[in-house]
């Protein structure tokens, strides 16, 4: 395999027309994504924001996919890693909450996590900390399954939260307004008698905020893995 972007040296620094580095390129790309989503990120747009020509960026990276990899790794670098002496469940819990907090700062991050693990140094450090927290006296495969399960919960939960945030932005309806708009229809459906458990949930359940829901769900995952 050819050298990946993290291993390749940067071109020699030049003062004109604008000083560049991978760090500046990634910082600028992240700012564009924070403001306008991933669709606001392209090599041309990043170069324009830096006051540079797009061709200069190709000295620092080869493709937009490499830029997205670098952006993802930069956000992984924002997630605090637990102290090595932290007990496994507490460490996994801290990493999960740190990942969610990173998504809340950079909602596009939710679109880039999951699937194959990132290969950047920060993503590898996150994965190393996760595996170390999950590793026990049993086979290392048990730790792999634990980490996969916890990370699947985190990615699913944060993507659901970001989907809700985007729906509010797109429709102008927050959750309360959406429930009001849907209430007449839902009443007709509940009156049909076909959805008794949904009716009981809507009528009787306490509906905590997103922080509490995420924490409670994570506790159940860890408990189910005998790590709670």
Coordinates of C-alpha atoms in Angstrom, one line a residue:
X1 CA 0.0 0.0 0.0
X2 CA 1.3 3.5 -0.8
X3 CA 2.0 5.9 2.0
X4 CA -1.2 7.3 3.5
X5 CA -1.7 11.0 3.9
X6 CA -0.6 11.0 7.5
X7 CA 2.8 9.5 6.5
X8 CA 3.6 11.7 3.6
X9 CA 5.8 14.8 4.2
X10 CA 4.4 18.2 3.4
X11 CA 5.8 20.3 0.7
X12 CA 8.4 23.0 1.7
X13 CA 6.7 26.0 3.2
X14 CA 6.2 29.0 1.0
X15 CA 5.3 32.5 2.2
X16 CA 3.5 33.6 -1.0
X17 CA 0.8 33.8 -2.1
X18 CA -0.5 32.3 1.1
X19 CA 1.3 30.1 3.6
X20 CA -0.2 26.6 3.7
X21 CA 0.0 23.5 5.8
X22 CA -2.2 20.4 6.2
X23 CA -3.3 21.8 9.6
X24 CA -4.5 25.0 8.1
X25 CA -6.2 23.2 5.3
X26 CA -8.0 20.9 7.7
X27 CA -8.9 23.7 10.1
X28 CA -10.4 25.7 7.2
X29 CA -12.3 22.7 5.9
X30 CA -13.8 21.9 9.3
X31 CA -14.9 25.5 9.7
X32 CA -16.6 25.4 6.3
X33 CA -18.3 22.1 7.3
X34 CA -19.4 23.5 10.6
X35 CA -21.1 26.4 8.8
X36 CA -22.6 24.6 5.8
X37 CA -22.2 20.9 6.2
X38 CA -20.1 18.5 4.1
X39 CA -21.6 19.9 0.9
X40 CA -19.8 23.1 1.7
X41 CA -16.4 21.3 1.5
X42 CA -14.4 20.9 -1.7
X43 CA -10.8 21.4 -2.5
X44 CA -11.8 24.5 -4.6
X45 CA -13.9 26.0 -1.7
X46 CA -11.2 25.3 0.8
X47 CA -8.5 26.9 -1.5
X48 CA -10.7 29.9 -2.0
X49 CA -11.2 30.4 1.8
X50 CA -7.4 30.2 2.2
X51 CA -6.7 32.7 -0.6
X52 CA -5.0 30.0 -2.7
X53 CA -5.4 28.2 -5.9
X54 CA -6.8 24.6 -5.8
X55 CA -3.7 23.1 -7.4
X56 CA -1.6 24.1 -4.4
X57 CA -3.7 21.9 -2.2
X58 CA -2.7 18.9 -4.2
X59 CA 0.8 19.2 -2.7
X60 CA -0.7 18.4 0.7
X61 CA -3.3 15.8 -0.2
X62 CA -4.4 13.9 -3.3
X63 CA -8.2 13.7 -3.1
X64 CA -11.2 15.1 -1.3
X65 CA -11.5 11.7 0.5
X66 CA -8.1 12.3 2.0
X67 CA -9.4 15.7 3.2
X68 CA -12.4 14.1 4.8
X69 CA -10.2 11.5 6.5
X70 CA -8.0 14.4 7.9
X71 CA -11.1 16.3 9.1
X72 CA -12.5 13.2 10.8
X73 CA -9.2 12.5 12.5
X74 CA -9.0 16.2 13.7
X75 CA -12.3 15.8 15.4
X76 CA -11.3 12.5 17.0
X77 CA -8.4 14.5 18.4
X78 CA -10.9 16.7 20.3
X79 CA -12.2 13.7 22.3
X80 CA -10.5 13.4 25.6
X81 CA -9.0 10.0 26.2
X82 CA -9.6 8.5 29.7
X83 CA -6.7 7.9 32.1
X84 CA -5.3 4.4 31.6
X85 CA -6.1 3.6 35.2
X86 CA -9.9 4.4 34.6
X87 CA -12.0 1.2 35.0
X88 CA -13.3 -0.2 31.8
X89 CA -17.0 0.7 32.0
X90 CA -16.2 4.3 33.1
X91 CA -13.6 4.6 30.3
X92 CA -16.1 3.4 27.7
X93 CA -18.8 5.7 29.1
X94 CA -16.4 8.7 28.9
X95 CA -15.4 7.9 25.3
X96 CA -19.0 7.5 24.3
X97 CA -20.0 10.9 25.8
X98 CA -16.9 12.5 24.3
X99 CA -17.8 11.2 20.9
X100 CA -21.4 12.6 21.2
X101 CA -20.1 15.9 22.4
X102 CA -17.8 16.1 19.3
X103 CA -20.8 15.4 17.1
X104 CA -22.8 18.2 18.8
X105 CA -19.9 20.6 17.9
X106 CA -19.5 19.3 14.4
X107 CA -22.7 17.6 13.2
X108 CA -21.1 16.5 10.0
X109 CA -18.8 14.2 12.0
X110 CA -21.9 12.0 12.4
X111 CA -21.9 11.4 8.7
X112 CA -18.2 10.2 8.7
X113 CA -18.0 7.8 11.6
X114 CA -19.0 4.2 11.6
X115 CA -18.0 1.5 9.2
X116 CA -14.3 0.9 8.8
X117 CA -12.2 2.4 11.6
X118 CA -10.3 5.6 10.9
X119 CA -6.6 5.2 10.3
X120 CA -5.4 8.6 11.5
X121 CA -3.4 8.8 14.6
X122 CA -6.2 10.3 16.7
X123 CA -8.8 7.8 15.5
X124 CA -6.3 5.0 16.3
X125 CA -5.8 6.4 19.8
X126 CA -9.5 6.5 20.3
X127 CA -9.8 2.9 19.2
X128 CA -6.8 1.8 21.3
X129 CA -8.4 3.4 24.4
X130 CA -11.7 1.7 23.6
X131 CA -10.2 -1.7 23.2
X132 CA -8.0 -1.3 26.3
X133 CA -11.1 -0.4 28.3
X134 CA -13.0 -3.4 27.0
X135 CA -10.2 -5.9 27.2
X136 CA -10.5 -8.5 30.0
X137 CA -9.1 -11.9 30.8
X138 CA -11.0 -13.5 28.0
X139 CA -10.2 -13.6 24.2
X140 CA -9.4 -10.3 22.6
X141 CA -12.3 -11.0 20.3
X142 CA -14.6 -10.3 23.2
X143 CA -13.2 -6.8 23.5
X144 CA -13.7 -6.3 19.7
X145 CA -17.4 -7.2 20.0
X146 CA -17.8 -5.0 23.0
X147 CA -16.3 -2.0 21.3
X148 CA -18.3 -2.6 18.1
X149 CA -21.5 -2.8 20.1
X150 CA -20.9 0.4 22.1
X151 CA -19.7 2.3 19.0
X152 CA -22.8 1.1 17.1
X153 CA -25.0 2.4 19.8
X154 CA -23.2 5.8 19.9
X155 CA -23.2 6.3 16.1
X156 CA -26.9 5.3 15.9
X157 CA -27.9 7.6 18.7
X158 CA -26.0 10.6 17.5
X159 CA -27.2 10.2 13.9
X160 CA -30.8 10.1 15.2
X161 CA -30.1 13.3 17.1
X162 CA -28.6 15.0 14.2
X163 CA -31.4 13.9 11.9
X164 CA -33.9 15.6 14.4
X165 CA -31.8 18.7 14.4
X166 CA -31.7 18.9 10.6
X167 CA -35.5 18.3 10.4
X168 CA -36.1 21.2 12.7
X169 CA -33.8 23.4 10.6
X170 CA -35.5 22.2 7.3
X171 CA -39.1 22.3 8.4
X172 CA -39.1 25.0 11.1
X173 CA -41.0 22.6 13.4
X174 CA -39.4 21.6 16.7
X175 CA -40.5 18.4 18.4
X176 CA -43.3 20.1 20.3
X177 CA -44.7 21.8 17.2
X178 CA -44.4 18.6 15.2
X179 CA -46.4 16.7 17.9
X180 CA -49.1 19.4 17.8
X181 CA -49.3 19.2 14.0
X182 CA -49.5 15.4 14.1
X183 CA -51.8 15.2 17.1
X184 CA -55.2 15.0 15.2
X185 CA -53.9 12.2 13.0
X186 CA -52.3 10.3 15.9
X187 CA -55.6 10.5 17.9
X188 CA -57.5 8.9 15.0
X189 CA -54.9 6.1 14.8
X190 CA -55.0 5.5 18.6
X191 CA -58.8 5.6 18.6
X192 CA -58.7 2.7 16.1
X193 CA -57.4 0.4 18.9
X194 CA -54.6 -1.0 16.7
X195 CA -51.8 0.6 18.6
X196 CA -52.4 0.1 22.4
X197 CA -48.7 0.1 23.4
X198 CA -48.0 3.3 21.4
X199 CA -51.0 4.9 23.1
X200 CA -49.8 3.9 26.5
X201 CA -46.3 5.2 25.7
X202 CA -47.7 8.6 24.4
X203 CA -50.1 8.9 27.4
X204 CA -48.1 7.6 30.3
X205 CA -44.4 7.6 29.6
X206 CA -42.0 10.3 30.9
X207 CA -40.1 11.8 28.0
X208 CA -36.6 12.9 29.2
X209 CA -34.3 15.2 27.3
X210 CA -31.7 13.9 24.8
X211 CA -28.9 13.9 27.4
X212 CA -30.8 11.7 29.7
X213 CA -32.0 9.4 26.9
X214 CA -28.4 8.9 25.6
X215 CA -27.0 8.2 29.1
X216 CA -29.7 5.8 30.0
X217 CA -29.4 3.9 26.7
X218 CA -25.6 3.7 27.1
X219 CA -26.1 2.4 30.6
X220 CA -28.3 -0.4 29.3
X221 CA -25.8 -1.3 26.6
X222 CA -22.9 -1.5 29.1
X223 CA -25.1 -3.4 31.6
X224 CA -26.1 -5.9 28.8
X225 CA -22.4 -6.4 28.1
X226 CA -21.8 -7.0 31.8
X227 CA -19.8 -3.8 32.0
X228 CA -22.3 -1.5 33.7

